Every structure is written in C-alpha cells, then in structure tokens.
Amino acid sequence: MQAVRLYVERGGSLIAFGATTSVRQQRSARSNLEDMVKNMGVHEDHSLHFVDEASGTCIDLKFGVRSDDSAQPMEIKMPDGTRVDGVLSSGKSGPSDIAGGVDMEVLAEYADGASRNGAAGISCRISNGRAAFWDLYVEYPLTAEPACSILMVSTPTISAAQVGAAERQRQTLVHFTLERLGLQLPARSSTSRAVPLPQILTAHPSRPEIVAEILTALSIPDVSASSHILRDSNDTFYFHDSLKGREILDEARTLADTNHDPSNWQPKHVIAFLDGKLPSHHETPLFDMKQYYDALYATHSEADLKYTAGEWGMGEALLYGEVVTSTQTLLDKNHTLLSSFPTPLLSLATHQLAGRGRGSNVWISPPGCLLFSLLLRVSLSALPAVRLVFVQYLFGLAVVEACRYSDILGAHGESVRLKWPNDIYAGIGEEKKKIGGILVHTSFSEGKVDIVIGCGLNVLNSPPITSLAQLVPEGSDIQLSAERTVAVIMAQFEKMWGTFLADHGSFDAFMDLYLDRWLHSDQLVTLTTVNPPMKVRVVGITSDHGMLRTIPERNVWSGESGPRVMDSAVLARYFTQNPR
C-alpha cells in the first residue's frame, strides 16, 4: 500500500473501483502527524491514505470485499446529464464524502439523490499524480458475469437491448475516467468484440490440396456432408464447410454483440475453405486474404524458396480468426491439434482476448496489432534440444530484418531493434519503446520437437501505443498493412530457418547480424548474482547456450562458468525495467 501511495504522489495515476472515499482538510499539526503515521504502513482494513501537500487535502480510501449476493445495479448520472444504468454497487459501502479539495472533479453522481448522499466517482490531484475513485464496480462488463446474472433478477427488470445500451454507456464512462487521469487513449474501435469468432482455415490458392491434407491428418471426414466435432485437451472444435461459413459467422457476430460471458467461449468453430477457395471480404473484413497470399507468393519468389513434393512454405497454410482467445494457447494447449497438424502452419488473429507473454505476462492486443503463432516440427537429429534457445533469437532477427524490407519500412525500419532475450523495440527520437515480443513453446515426442513461435507486433496502432506506423514520416508513400508485414516475416524467417537447420542449430551464421541489430552492445549493467555485486558491460551472447557475455573490468567471462552464473531470468527482468 505504501508503494502505491508513493507511486501516485510522485506523478503516477491510480484508478480504484469499489472504494469508499472521504476527502477532508488537514486540521492541525496533530492531525498532520496522524496522517503521516497512517501513510507509513499496510492497514488491515485494506485502506489507503493520501495527502496532497499543496492543498492540505487528505483522501481516505477504503476497499470493501465484493459479494455477488449483496451487489446491486445502480443508475448514475454523468456531468453532461447522461444516465448510465446497471453499474454494480457493492451494496455495503457507504456514500463517498467529498467535503471539498483542490482540483477535485465529480465524475458521476447517483441518479437517485434521495437514497445516497454523495458522488459515485471523483477525480483529483494528489501531489504530482492523479487518481480516480469509484464507489461502484465500473470495471465489470454488463454483458458478462457476474453482472449478467445480477441484472436478470434486478427490479425493475432490464431487457437485453437495454443491457447492450448500458454496456456501451459503461465503456464511455471508463473512457471518460481514463481521460480525466490525463491518459492519451487510442481511437475507439467499433469492430472489436469480446468473444471468440469462428476461425478460417485456408491455403494458398495455388496449393488447394493443403486444407484437405490438414483435415485428413486430424481424422476429419468430408465436412461438406456435415460438421465434425473434435474434442481436444483445452478446447472443443466444430469443423464446417465454407458453404456454411457466412451463416455461422453471422450468428457468431450477433451473439458477440449481446453476450460477452466467457462461459460461451466454447465450442470453437473452424470453417474450412477447400479447393483453393478464399473467404470473401464479408467473412474476413479485417484481413485481406488475397493481399496476404499475393504478398506471400511475391516474397517467397524473391527469396527463391523451393519445396519438394508434399512440402509447403511457411504461411501457405493459414488458420485465421478475427477474434480468438490466444493464437498460442489454441496450439500449445490442445495436444491433438499440436501433434496432428501438418507443418508449417500459421495461426493468425486480428484480436486476442487472452494473449500471452513471457512468464506470467499477458499481451494486450488493441486494434493494429499483428498477432500470430507459427507451428513447426523438426527432428531432434536436425535440431538438437540444446540449440532450441536460439529459435527465439532467430525469429526476433527475422522480424527486425523484415521491417527493413522495401515493402514494409525500408530505411525507416533501421530504428527497429532487438532487446534480449525476446522483445522488439523501436526508437522514436531519443526514446526506445517496446513494439513486439516473442514467445516460444516446445513439446517433445518420438524424437521430434513441436515448436510454437508466438509473436505480437504493433504494426498499425495509433498513439499512445508505439507501432511501426509511427516510424513512417509524413508525406511518405509507404502503405503499411498487416497482410504484407506477416508475409514478409514468414519469407524472411523461412530463409533463415533453412540455414539454421543446415547448421544443426548453430547460431554462428547470424551472430554478427544479431549483435548489429540489438540494443545492448557496451551496455553497462549491475550483476547481482555475485557477491559483492559488480558493474559489467554486455558484449554479446555465447554461441553454445545463448547466454549473455559481459566484460567486468578487463576480463571477459561467460554466464555459465563457475559461481558467477548469469541468471537469464534475472537479466531479462533487469532489461525489462531498464530498457536502454
């Protein structure tokens, strides 16, 4: 709690939901001392205490424990008179007491002033920071649980149409609150949905046999006769023929507009386009399949990629979803799909609901992100397990090189760099900001390894999110697209992958280029895994295990030797907290 207080008072922003707030003025020297004592610890009543030094305003914040049994929908009124109905109240907390303070703004009041004497939400300055406090649980979507069940039994009853309208108003309320905290928000999208939509299984039109081969490998009979159900370890999939595609998509979109409950995320639907057919713009309005496959064909031809009978190139087999849970989870958490899919197979999405990052991190995917996972399968005799660590480095390098491709950013892509071990950064002026990340999952079976390479890359995001689009200068004729970007990445990586496998996983052929493209050359870091800690300079990575190499004073040493083991997880956290 003390860390939260210091964060806000030193310039951070805080938003709190379901909190009872009281605002008062400091009364005396004794009161000042009491406030200072309060601020020094964590309180058993789950409270926070702030003091705005400039005005002497004290803010006491107390959190209750939410209970679905006592929660009740409330109607509130925004400053412009707009009424928002159905937002959940704890039913236990008392009214917020805002006796006054400098730079204080009421975000909303209870519409029934007779039943509650106070504000439903306020925004205020706290020293160098800002905070917004809500007595209500404004963060809960009204079209998902627990709000759905509570609204169904509320009095007076609220119709489904009213719930949908109220949910849009709630989103406006959250948007309004974040703006009052001084946050710059991207443009709101009218196309994003909060439930998964059916996925489209396609192949390059010149390779019509690929989709049929995938269905055969999954033991799925002729889907033109009837739909087929595949129950996997994490998800259940319904496979359909493309003739039913428009009907299935329309039904799913209608449901997505009215019900956001995660319990309705099963089953997943897959629409298979056989015989070289591609979906129409109506079926994939946010991803142009023809543009993608045309770009893929051009980049494959330019890279002079060739295949033997029965093989196909990276990206030629595509599983696309407008909205999915996670392209990575769909592959690495479903054992049947993971082990049975012919490879290579690209899983791509426009939006993710539960994207994953490194460790326990999540990957948020606002509009403009390129989100995909690539499934590969290779013999351990061709790629020894000890060399798998280099896959993430190789793919990161392929992404960075693709950004320099003439059809993507050309020379403007030179500011796109690698941050060890698996992040993509872009330099805008003197600042370097993360625009992408890579996640690799491996699974071993019968002398082979299944590799799922997940990647998220900000391509078309608008500010404040940094993306490739912001590297394009005004007046440039560069036309970025997700379709061309992923096509170039596939071709770039496939060419590198061939060399990588030919060298049995050696990274030597790419080492010089990797070090030329990363952020860390000569970077000074503090190594805390030795006693006493020492400052070292990063000079590269080891060619055997991919660990960082550093120079302490005049002696070069590698992280795997002796007691001075360089923990890659520790260093990854360091680089996350201290991007160069």
Coordinates of C-alpha atoms in Angstrom, one line a residue:
M1 CA 0.0 0.0 0.0
Q2 CA 2.8 2.4 0.8
A3 CA 4.4 1.7 -2.6
V4 CA 1.0 2.6 -4.3
R5 CA 0.9 5.9 -2.3
L6 CA 4.4 6.9 -3.3
Y7 CA 3.8 6.0 -6.9
V8 CA 0.8 8.3 -7.1
E9 CA 2.3 11.2 -5.1
R10 CA 5.4 11.1 -7.3
G11 CA 3.5 11.5 -10.5
G12 CA 1.7 8.2 -11.3
S13 CA -2.0 7.7 -11.9
L14 CA -4.4 5.5 -10.0
I15 CA -7.9 4.3 -10.6
A16 CA -9.8 2.4 -7.9
F17 CA -13.1 0.6 -8.1
G18 CA -15.5 -0.4 -5.3
A19 CA -13.9 2.0 -2.9
T20 CA -15.4 4.3 -0.3
T21 CA -13.7 7.6 -0.4
S22 CA -13.7 10.5 2.0
V23 CA -12.0 13.9 1.4
R24 CA -11.1 16.3 4.2
Q25 CA -8.7 19.1 5.0
Q26 CA -5.9 18.7 7.4
R27 CA -6.9 20.2 10.7
S28 CA -3.9 20.6 12.9
A29 CA -0.3 19.7 13.5
R30 CA -1.5 16.7 15.4
S31 CA -3.8 15.7 12.5
N32 CA -0.8 16.1 10.1
L33 CA 1.2 13.7 12.3
E34 CA -1.6 11.2 12.4
D35 CA -1.9 11.3 8.6
M36 CA 1.9 10.7 8.3
V37 CA 1.7 7.7 10.6
K38 CA -1.3 6.3 8.7
N39 CA 0.7 6.6 5.4
M40 CA 3.6 4.5 6.7
G41 CA 2.1 1.1 6.7
V42 CA -0.3 -1.5 5.3
H43 CA -3.7 -1.4 7.0
E44 CA -5.7 -4.4 8.0
D45 CA -8.9 -2.7 6.8
H46 CA -7.5 -2.6 3.2
S47 CA -7.3 1.2 3.2
L48 CA -5.1 3.8 1.6
H49 CA -4.5 7.3 2.8
F50 CA -3.2 10.1 0.6
V51 CA -2.2 13.7 1.3
D52 CA -2.0 16.4 -1.3
E53 CA 0.8 18.6 0.1
A54 CA -0.1 21.6 -2.0
S55 CA -3.6 21.9 -0.8
G56 CA -3.5 20.0 2.5
T57 CA -6.3 17.8 1.3
C58 CA -6.5 14.3 2.9
I59 CA -8.1 11.5 1.0
D60 CA -9.0 8.3 2.8
L61 CA -9.8 5.3 0.6
K62 CA -11.3 2.1 1.9
F63 CA -11.9 -1.1 -0.1
G64 CA -14.7 -3.5 0.6
V65 CA -14.9 -7.1 -0.3
R66 CA -17.2 -7.6 -3.3
S67 CA -20.0 -10.1 -2.8
D68 CA -22.3 -11.2 -5.7
D69 CA -25.1 -11.8 -3.1
S70 CA -25.1 -8.1 -2.0
A71 CA -24.2 -6.5 -5.3
Q72 CA -27.0 -4.4 -6.9
P73 CA -27.3 -2.4 -10.1
M74 CA -27.4 1.3 -9.7
E75 CA -28.2 4.2 -12.0
I76 CA -25.8 7.1 -12.1
K77 CA -25.7 10.5 -13.8
M78 CA -22.6 11.9 -15.6
P79 CA -21.8 15.6 -15.6
D80 CA -23.4 16.1 -19.1
G81 CA -26.6 14.6 -17.8
T82 CA -26.2 11.2 -19.4
R83 CA -27.6 8.4 -17.3
V84 CA -25.9 5.0 -17.0
D85 CA -28.0 2.2 -15.6
G86 CA -26.9 -1.2 -14.3
V87 CA -23.4 -0.5 -13.0
L88 CA -22.8 -2.7 -10.0
S89 CA -22.6 -1.4 -6.4
S90 CA -21.3 -3.4 -3.5
G91 CA -24.5 -2.8 -1.6
K92 CA -22.4 -2.4 1.5
S93 CA -20.2 0.6 1.1
G94 CA -21.3 4.0 2.4
P95 CA -21.5 7.1 0.2
S96 CA -18.4 8.9 -0.8
D97 CA -17.9 12.0 1.3
I98 CA -16.2 14.7 -0.8
A99 CA -16.1 17.7 1.5
G100 CA -14.0 19.6 -1.0
G101 CA -10.5 19.9 -2.2
V102 CA -8.3 21.5 -4.8
D103 CA -8.6 20.2 -8.4
M104 CA -11.5 17.9 -7.5
E105 CA -14.0 16.7 -10.1
V106 CA -17.1 14.7 -9.7
L107 CA -17.2 12.0 -12.4
A108 CA -20.7 10.9 -11.7
E109 CA -23.5 11.2 -9.1
Y110 CA -26.1 8.7 -8.1
A111 CA -29.2 9.4 -10.1
D112 CA -31.4 8.8 -7.0
G113 CA -30.1 11.5 -4.8
A114 CA -32.6 10.8 -2.1
S115 CA -31.2 7.3 -1.4
R116 CA -27.5 8.2 -1.5
N117 CA -25.9 11.4 -0.4
G118 CA -22.6 11.6 -2.3
A119 CA -20.7 11.1 -5.5
A120 CA -20.4 7.8 -7.3
G121 CA -16.9 8.7 -8.6
I122 CA -14.4 11.5 -8.3
S123 CA -11.1 12.5 -9.9
C124 CA -8.5 14.6 -8.2
R125 CA -4.9 15.7 -8.0
I126 CA -2.6 14.1 -5.3
S127 CA 0.7 15.9 -5.1
N128 CA 2.3 15.2 -8.5
G129 CA -0.1 12.5 -9.6
R130 CA -3.8 12.0 -10.3
A131 CA -6.3 9.5 -9.1
A132 CA -9.9 8.4 -9.8
F133 CA -12.0 6.7 -7.2
W134 CA -15.3 4.9 -7.9
D135 CA -17.7 3.7 -5.2
L136 CA -19.1 1.3 -8.0
Y137 CA -17.6 -1.6 -9.8
V138 CA -17.3 0.2 -13.1
E139 CA -14.8 -2.2 -14.5
Y140 CA -17.3 -5.1 -14.8
P141 CA -18.8 -5.5 -18.3
L142 CA -22.6 -5.6 -18.0
T143 CA -22.8 -8.3 -20.7
A144 CA -20.6 -10.8 -18.7
E145 CA -20.7 -12.5 -15.3
P146 CA -21.3 -11.6 -12.6
A147 CA -23.3 -8.6 -13.9
C148 CA -25.4 -10.8 -16.3
S149 CA -27.0 -12.9 -13.5
I150 CA -27.5 -9.9 -11.2
L151 CA -29.2 -7.8 -13.9
M152 CA -31.5 -10.7 -14.8
V153 CA -33.1 -10.7 -11.4
S154 CA -33.0 -7.0 -10.7
T155 CA -36.1 -4.9 -10.1
P156 CA -37.2 -3.3 -12.3
T157 CA -36.1 -5.8 -14.9
I158 CA -33.6 -4.7 -17.7
S159 CA -34.1 -6.1 -21.2
A160 CA -31.2 -7.5 -23.3
A161 CA -31.4 -4.4 -25.5
Q162 CA -31.2 -2.1 -22.5
V163 CA -28.2 -4.1 -21.2
G164 CA -26.4 -3.7 -24.5
A165 CA -27.0 0.1 -24.5
A166 CA -26.0 0.3 -20.8
E167 CA -22.8 -1.6 -21.6
R168 CA -21.9 0.9 -24.3
Q169 CA -22.5 3.8 -21.8
R170 CA -20.3 2.0 -19.2
Q171 CA -17.5 1.8 -21.7
T172 CA -17.9 5.5 -22.4
L173 CA -17.7 6.1 -18.6
V174 CA -14.4 4.2 -18.3
H175 CA -13.1 6.1 -21.3
F176 CA -14.1 9.4 -19.7
T177 CA -12.4 8.4 -16.4
L178 CA -9.1 7.5 -18.1
E179 CA -9.1 10.8 -20.0
R180 CA -9.5 12.6 -16.7
L181 CA -6.4 10.9 -15.4
G182 CA -4.5 12.6 -18.3
L183 CA -4.1 9.4 -20.3
Q184 CA -3.9 9.6 -24.1
L185 CA -6.2 7.0 -25.5
P186 CA -6.3 5.4 -28.9
A187 CA -9.3 5.9 -31.1
R188 CA -12.2 3.7 -30.1
S189 CA -12.9 0.8 -32.4
S190 CA -16.4 -0.2 -33.4
T191 CA -15.2 -3.6 -34.8
S192 CA -13.7 -5.2 -31.8
R193 CA -15.6 -7.9 -30.0
A194 CA -15.1 -9.5 -26.6
V195 CA -15.9 -13.2 -27.6
P196 CA -14.1 -15.5 -30.0
L197 CA -15.4 -15.7 -33.5
P198 CA -15.1 -18.7 -35.9
Q199 CA -11.7 -19.3 -37.5
I200 CA -11.0 -19.7 -41.2
L201 CA -8.7 -22.5 -42.4
T202 CA -7.3 -21.6 -45.8
A203 CA -4.3 -22.3 -48.0
H204 CA -2.6 -20.5 -50.9
P205 CA -4.9 -20.8 -53.9
S206 CA -2.1 -22.5 -55.9
R207 CA -1.9 -25.2 -53.2
P208 CA -5.5 -26.4 -52.9
E209 CA -4.5 -29.8 -51.5
I210 CA -3.2 -28.3 -48.3
V211 CA -6.5 -27.8 -46.5
A212 CA -7.7 -31.4 -47.4
E213 CA -4.4 -32.8 -46.1
I214 CA -4.8 -30.9 -42.8
L215 CA -8.3 -32.3 -42.3
T216 CA -7.2 -35.8 -43.1
A217 CA -4.3 -35.5 -40.6
L218 CA -6.9 -34.5 -38.0
S219 CA -9.1 -37.5 -38.9
I220 CA -11.9 -35.2 -40.0
P221 CA -14.1 -36.7 -42.7
D222 CA -15.8 -34.8 -45.5
V223 CA -17.0 -31.6 -43.9
S224 CA -19.2 -30.8 -47.0
A225 CA -21.6 -33.5 -45.8
S226 CA -21.8 -32.5 -42.2
S227 CA -19.9 -30.6 -39.4
H228 CA -17.4 -32.6 -37.4
I229 CA -16.6 -32.3 -33.7
L230 CA -13.0 -32.6 -32.4
R231 CA -12.7 -32.6 -28.6
D232 CA -9.2 -31.6 -27.5
S233 CA -7.5 -31.1 -24.2
N234 CA -8.3 -27.4 -23.8
D235 CA -11.0 -26.6 -26.4
T236 CA -13.7 -28.3 -28.4
F237 CA -13.7 -27.5 -32.1
Y238 CA -16.6 -27.8 -34.7
F239 CA -15.3 -28.0 -38.3
H240 CA -17.6 -26.8 -41.0
D241 CA -17.5 -26.5 -44.8
S242 CA -17.1 -23.0 -46.3
L243 CA -20.7 -23.1 -47.8
K244 CA -21.9 -22.7 -44.2
G245 CA -19.3 -20.1 -43.4
R246 CA -21.3 -16.9 -43.8
E247 CA -24.3 -18.2 -41.8
I248 CA -22.0 -19.4 -38.9
L249 CA -20.1 -16.1 -38.9
D250 CA -23.2 -14.0 -38.9
E251 CA -24.7 -16.0 -36.0
A252 CA -21.4 -15.7 -34.0
R253 CA -21.2 -11.9 -34.6
T254 CA -24.8 -11.4 -33.4
L255 CA -24.1 -13.4 -30.3
A256 CA -20.8 -11.5 -29.7
D257 CA -22.7 -8.2 -29.8
T258 CA -25.1 -9.2 -27.0
N259 CA -23.2 -11.7 -24.7
H260 CA -19.6 -11.4 -23.5
D261 CA -19.7 -14.2 -21.0
P262 CA -16.5 -16.3 -21.2
S263 CA -18.6 -19.4 -20.4
N264 CA -19.9 -19.1 -24.0
W265 CA -16.4 -19.3 -25.5
Q266 CA -16.9 -23.0 -26.2
P267 CA -17.1 -24.6 -28.6
K268 CA -14.7 -23.0 -31.1
H269 CA -15.7 -23.1 -34.7
V270 CA -13.4 -23.6 -37.7
I271 CA -14.6 -23.0 -41.3
A272 CA -12.5 -25.0 -43.9
F273 CA -12.1 -23.5 -47.4
L274 CA -11.3 -26.4 -49.7
D275 CA -10.2 -26.4 -53.4
G276 CA -8.2 -23.2 -53.2
K277 CA -11.2 -21.1 -52.3
L278 CA -10.7 -17.9 -50.2
P279 CA -13.2 -16.2 -47.9
S280 CA -15.0 -13.0 -49.1
H281 CA -14.4 -9.6 -47.5
H282 CA -17.7 -10.0 -45.6
E283 CA -16.2 -13.1 -44.0
T284 CA -12.8 -11.6 -43.1
P285 CA -13.4 -7.8 -43.2
L286 CA -10.3 -7.1 -41.1
F287 CA -7.8 -9.2 -43.0
D288 CA -7.5 -9.3 -46.8
M289 CA -6.7 -12.9 -47.7
K290 CA -5.9 -12.2 -51.4
Q291 CA -3.5 -9.4 -50.5
Y292 CA -1.8 -11.7 -47.9
Y293 CA -1.3 -14.6 -50.3
D294 CA -0.2 -12.4 -53.2
A295 CA 2.4 -10.8 -50.9
L296 CA 3.5 -14.2 -49.6
Y297 CA 3.9 -15.5 -53.2
A298 CA 6.0 -12.5 -54.1
T299 CA 8.3 -12.7 -51.1
H300 CA 8.7 -16.5 -51.5
S301 CA 9.7 -16.0 -55.1
E302 CA 12.1 -13.2 -54.3
A303 CA 13.7 -15.4 -51.6
D304 CA 14.0 -18.2 -54.1
L305 CA 12.3 -20.7 -51.7
K306 CA 11.7 -24.1 -53.2
Y307 CA 9.9 -27.2 -51.9
T308 CA 9.9 -30.9 -52.6
A309 CA 6.7 -32.9 -53.3
G310 CA 4.3 -32.8 -50.3
E311 CA 6.0 -29.7 -48.7
W312 CA 4.7 -26.2 -48.4
G313 CA 6.1 -22.9 -47.3
M314 CA 5.7 -21.0 -44.0
G315 CA 2.4 -19.1 -44.2
E316 CA 0.9 -21.1 -47.0
A317 CA -1.4 -22.9 -44.5
L318 CA -3.3 -20.3 -42.5
L319 CA -5.7 -20.6 -39.6
Y320 CA -7.2 -17.1 -39.2
G321 CA -9.5 -15.7 -36.6
E322 CA -10.9 -12.2 -36.4
V323 CA -11.2 -12.7 -32.6
V324 CA -9.5 -15.6 -30.7
T325 CA -8.6 -16.3 -27.2
S326 CA -4.9 -16.7 -28.0
T327 CA -3.1 -18.0 -31.1
Q328 CA -0.5 -19.6 -28.9
T329 CA -3.0 -21.3 -26.5
L330 CA -5.0 -22.7 -29.4
L331 CA -1.9 -24.7 -30.5
D332 CA 0.2 -25.4 -27.4
K333 CA -2.7 -26.3 -25.0
N334 CA -4.6 -28.6 -27.5
H335 CA -2.5 -31.7 -27.8
T336 CA -4.3 -33.3 -30.7
L337 CA -4.0 -30.1 -32.8
L338 CA -0.4 -29.6 -31.8
S339 CA 0.7 -33.2 -32.6
S340 CA -1.5 -33.8 -35.6
F341 CA -1.4 -30.6 -37.6
P342 CA 0.9 -30.9 -40.7
T343 CA 3.6 -28.2 -40.5
P344 CA 4.3 -25.4 -41.1
L345 CA 1.0 -23.9 -40.0
L346 CA 0.4 -20.3 -39.3
S347 CA -2.3 -19.3 -36.8
L348 CA -3.2 -15.6 -37.0
A349 CA -5.7 -13.2 -35.3
T350 CA -6.8 -9.6 -35.5
H351 CA -7.8 -9.5 -31.8
Q352 CA -6.9 -11.7 -28.9
L353 CA -8.8 -11.9 -25.6
A354 CA -6.2 -13.8 -23.6
G355 CA -2.9 -13.2 -25.3
R356 CA 0.2 -14.5 -23.5
G357 CA 3.6 -13.0 -22.9
R358 CA 6.8 -14.3 -21.3
G359 CA 6.3 -15.9 -17.9
S360 CA 3.0 -14.8 -16.4
N361 CA 2.8 -11.7 -18.5
V362 CA -0.2 -11.1 -20.8
W363 CA -0.1 -9.5 -24.2
I364 CA -2.8 -6.9 -24.7
S365 CA -3.9 -6.6 -28.3
P366 CA -5.6 -3.3 -29.2
P367 CA -6.5 -2.6 -32.8
G368 CA -3.4 -2.5 -35.0
C369 CA -1.5 -5.4 -33.5
L370 CA -0.2 -8.3 -35.7
L371 CA -0.8 -11.4 -33.7
F372 CA 0.3 -14.9 -34.8
S373 CA 1.8 -18.2 -33.9
L374 CA 3.8 -20.4 -36.2
L375 CA 3.8 -24.2 -35.7
L376 CA 6.9 -26.1 -36.8
R377 CA 8.0 -29.7 -36.3
V378 CA 11.6 -30.9 -36.7
S379 CA 13.7 -33.9 -35.9
L380 CA 16.0 -33.6 -32.9
S381 CA 18.7 -35.1 -35.0
A382 CA 18.5 -32.0 -37.2
L383 CA 18.0 -29.5 -34.4
P384 CA 19.4 -30.7 -31.0
A385 CA 17.4 -29.7 -28.0
V386 CA 20.3 -27.7 -26.6
R387 CA 20.0 -25.4 -29.6
L388 CA 16.3 -24.6 -29.2
V389 CA 17.1 -21.5 -27.2
F390 CA 18.3 -19.8 -30.4
V391 CA 14.9 -20.1 -32.0
Q392 CA 13.6 -17.0 -30.3
Y393 CA 16.7 -15.1 -31.2
L394 CA 16.4 -16.2 -34.8
F395 CA 12.8 -15.3 -35.1
G396 CA 13.3 -11.9 -33.5
L397 CA 16.1 -11.2 -36.0
A398 CA 13.7 -12.2 -38.8
V399 CA 11.1 -9.7 -37.6
V400 CA 13.7 -6.9 -37.4
E401 CA 15.0 -7.7 -40.8
A402 CA 11.5 -7.8 -42.3
C403 CA 10.9 -4.3 -41.0
R404 CA 13.8 -3.1 -43.2
Y405 CA 12.2 -4.8 -46.3
S406 CA 11.3 -2.3 -49.0
D407 CA 7.6 -3.2 -48.9
I408 CA 7.5 -2.6 -45.2
L409 CA 9.5 0.3 -43.8
G410 CA 12.7 0.3 -46.0
A411 CA 15.3 2.5 -44.5
H412 CA 12.9 3.8 -41.8
G413 CA 13.0 0.3 -40.3
E414 CA 16.6 0.7 -39.2
S415 CA 15.3 2.0 -35.8
V416 CA 13.6 -1.3 -35.1
R417 CA 15.9 -3.2 -32.7
L418 CA 16.2 -6.4 -30.6
K419 CA 16.1 -6.4 -26.9
W420 CA 17.4 -9.6 -25.4
P421 CA 16.0 -12.1 -24.9
N422 CA 12.7 -11.8 -26.9
D423 CA 11.5 -8.3 -27.3
I424 CA 11.3 -5.9 -30.3
Y425 CA 11.9 -2.2 -29.7
A426 CA 11.6 0.9 -31.9
G427 CA 13.4 4.1 -31.5
I428 CA 11.4 7.3 -31.9
G429 CA 13.6 10.3 -31.3
E430 CA 15.7 9.6 -28.2
E431 CA 13.1 7.2 -26.8
K432 CA 13.1 3.4 -27.3
K433 CA 9.7 1.7 -26.8
K434 CA 8.6 -1.9 -27.0
I435 CA 6.5 -2.8 -30.1
G436 CA 6.7 -6.5 -30.0
G437 CA 7.5 -9.7 -28.2
I438 CA 8.2 -13.4 -29.0
L439 CA 7.2 -16.5 -27.0
V440 CA 8.4 -20.0 -27.9
H441 CA 6.8 -23.3 -26.7
T442 CA 8.4 -26.7 -27.3
S443 CA 6.9 -30.2 -27.0
F444 CA 8.9 -33.4 -27.4
S445 CA 7.7 -36.7 -28.8
E446 CA 9.2 -39.7 -30.6
G447 CA 12.5 -38.0 -31.4
K448 CA 10.8 -34.8 -32.7
V449 CA 10.0 -31.4 -31.3
D450 CA 6.9 -29.4 -31.9
I451 CA 7.8 -25.7 -31.8
V452 CA 5.2 -23.0 -31.5
I453 CA 6.6 -19.5 -32.1
G454 CA 4.2 -16.8 -30.9
C455 CA 4.7 -13.2 -31.9
G456 CA 2.9 -9.9 -31.2
L457 CA 3.9 -6.9 -33.2
N458 CA 2.4 -3.4 -33.2
V459 CA 2.0 -2.5 -36.8
L460 CA -0.9 -0.1 -37.3
N461 CA -1.6 1.0 -33.7
S462 CA -2.4 4.7 -33.2
P463 CA -0.8 6.8 -30.3
P464 CA -0.1 6.5 -27.5
I465 CA 0.8 2.9 -28.4
T466 CA 4.1 2.8 -30.3
S467 CA 3.9 1.0 -33.6
L468 CA 5.6 0.6 -37.0
A469 CA 3.1 3.2 -38.4
Q470 CA 4.7 5.9 -36.3
L471 CA 8.1 5.3 -38.0
V472 CA 6.7 6.3 -41.3
P473 CA 7.4 10.0 -41.9
E474 CA 4.7 12.4 -43.1
G475 CA 4.4 12.5 -46.9
S476 CA 5.8 9.0 -47.4
D477 CA 4.2 6.8 -49.9
I478 CA 4.7 3.7 -47.7
Q479 CA 1.4 1.9 -47.1
L480 CA 1.8 -0.5 -44.2
S481 CA -0.5 -3.5 -43.8
A482 CA -0.7 -6.4 -41.5
E483 CA -1.1 -8.7 -44.6
R484 CA 2.2 -7.7 -46.2
T485 CA 4.1 -7.5 -42.9
V486 CA 3.3 -11.0 -41.8
A487 CA 4.0 -12.3 -45.4
V488 CA 7.5 -10.7 -45.4
I489 CA 8.2 -12.1 -41.9
M490 CA 7.3 -15.6 -43.0
A491 CA 9.6 -15.5 -46.0
Q492 CA 12.4 -13.9 -44.1
F493 CA 12.3 -16.4 -41.3
E494 CA 11.9 -19.4 -43.6
K495 CA 15.1 -18.4 -45.4
M496 CA 17.0 -18.1 -42.1
W497 CA 15.4 -21.3 -40.8
G498 CA 16.9 -23.3 -43.7
T499 CA 20.4 -22.1 -42.9
F500 CA 19.8 -22.7 -39.2
L501 CA 18.7 -26.3 -39.7
A502 CA 21.5 -27.0 -42.2
D503 CA 24.0 -26.0 -39.5
H504 CA 22.2 -28.2 -36.9
G505 CA 21.1 -25.2 -34.9
S506 CA 24.3 -23.2 -34.9
F507 CA 23.7 -19.5 -34.5
D508 CA 27.2 -18.6 -35.8
A509 CA 25.9 -17.6 -39.2
F510 CA 23.7 -15.0 -37.6
M511 CA 25.7 -13.8 -34.7
D512 CA 27.2 -10.7 -36.3
L513 CA 23.9 -9.5 -37.7
Y514 CA 22.2 -10.2 -34.4
L515 CA 24.7 -8.1 -32.4
D516 CA 24.4 -5.4 -35.0
R517 CA 20.6 -5.3 -34.6
W518 CA 20.3 -5.4 -30.8
L519 CA 20.3 -2.6 -28.2
H520 CA 22.8 -3.9 -25.7
S521 CA 26.3 -3.6 -27.1
D522 CA 28.5 -2.0 -24.5
Q523 CA 25.5 -1.6 -22.2
L524 CA 26.5 -1.2 -18.5
V525 CA 24.5 -3.4 -16.1
T526 CA 24.9 -4.4 -12.4
L527 CA 25.3 -8.1 -11.9
T528 CA 23.7 -9.1 -8.6
T529 CA 24.3 -12.8 -8.8
V530 CA 27.9 -12.3 -7.5
N531 CA 29.0 -11.0 -4.1
P532 CA 29.6 -8.2 -4.0
P533 CA 27.6 -7.0 -7.0
M534 CA 29.6 -5.7 -9.9
K535 CA 29.1 -3.5 -12.9
V536 CA 29.7 -5.3 -16.2
R537 CA 29.4 -4.4 -19.8
V538 CA 27.4 -6.6 -22.2
V539 CA 29.4 -7.7 -25.3
G540 CA 27.4 -10.5 -26.8
I541 CA 25.8 -13.9 -26.3
T542 CA 27.5 -17.3 -26.0
S543 CA 27.4 -19.4 -29.1
D544 CA 26.6 -22.6 -27.2
H545 CA 23.8 -21.7 -24.8
G546 CA 22.8 -18.2 -25.9
M547 CA 23.6 -16.6 -22.5
L548 CA 24.9 -13.1 -22.2
R549 CA 28.6 -12.4 -22.3
T550 CA 30.0 -9.5 -20.3
I551 CA 33.2 -7.7 -19.5
P552 CA 33.9 -6.9 -15.9
E553 CA 36.9 -4.6 -15.9
R554 CA 39.3 -6.2 -18.4
N555 CA 38.3 -9.9 -18.2
V556 CA 35.8 -11.4 -20.5
W557 CA 33.7 -14.2 -18.9
S558 CA 30.5 -16.0 -19.8
G559 CA 27.5 -16.6 -17.7
E560 CA 27.6 -20.3 -17.4
S561 CA 31.0 -20.7 -15.7
G562 CA 31.9 -21.0 -12.0
P563 CA 30.0 -19.3 -9.2
R564 CA 29.3 -16.3 -11.5
V565 CA 26.2 -17.7 -13.1
M566 CA 24.3 -15.1 -15.1
D567 CA 20.7 -15.9 -14.5
S568 CA 18.9 -15.1 -17.7
A569 CA 15.6 -14.6 -15.9
V570 CA 17.2 -12.0 -13.6
L571 CA 18.8 -10.2 -16.5
A572 CA 15.6 -10.3 -18.5
R573 CA 13.8 -8.6 -15.6
Y574 CA 16.7 -6.1 -15.5
F575 CA 16.3 -5.2 -19.2
T576 CA 12.6 -5.0 -18.8
Q577 CA 12.9 -2.5 -16.0
N578 CA 15.9 -0.6 -17.7
P579 CA 15.4 -0.6 -21.4
R580 CA 18.3 1.2 -23.0

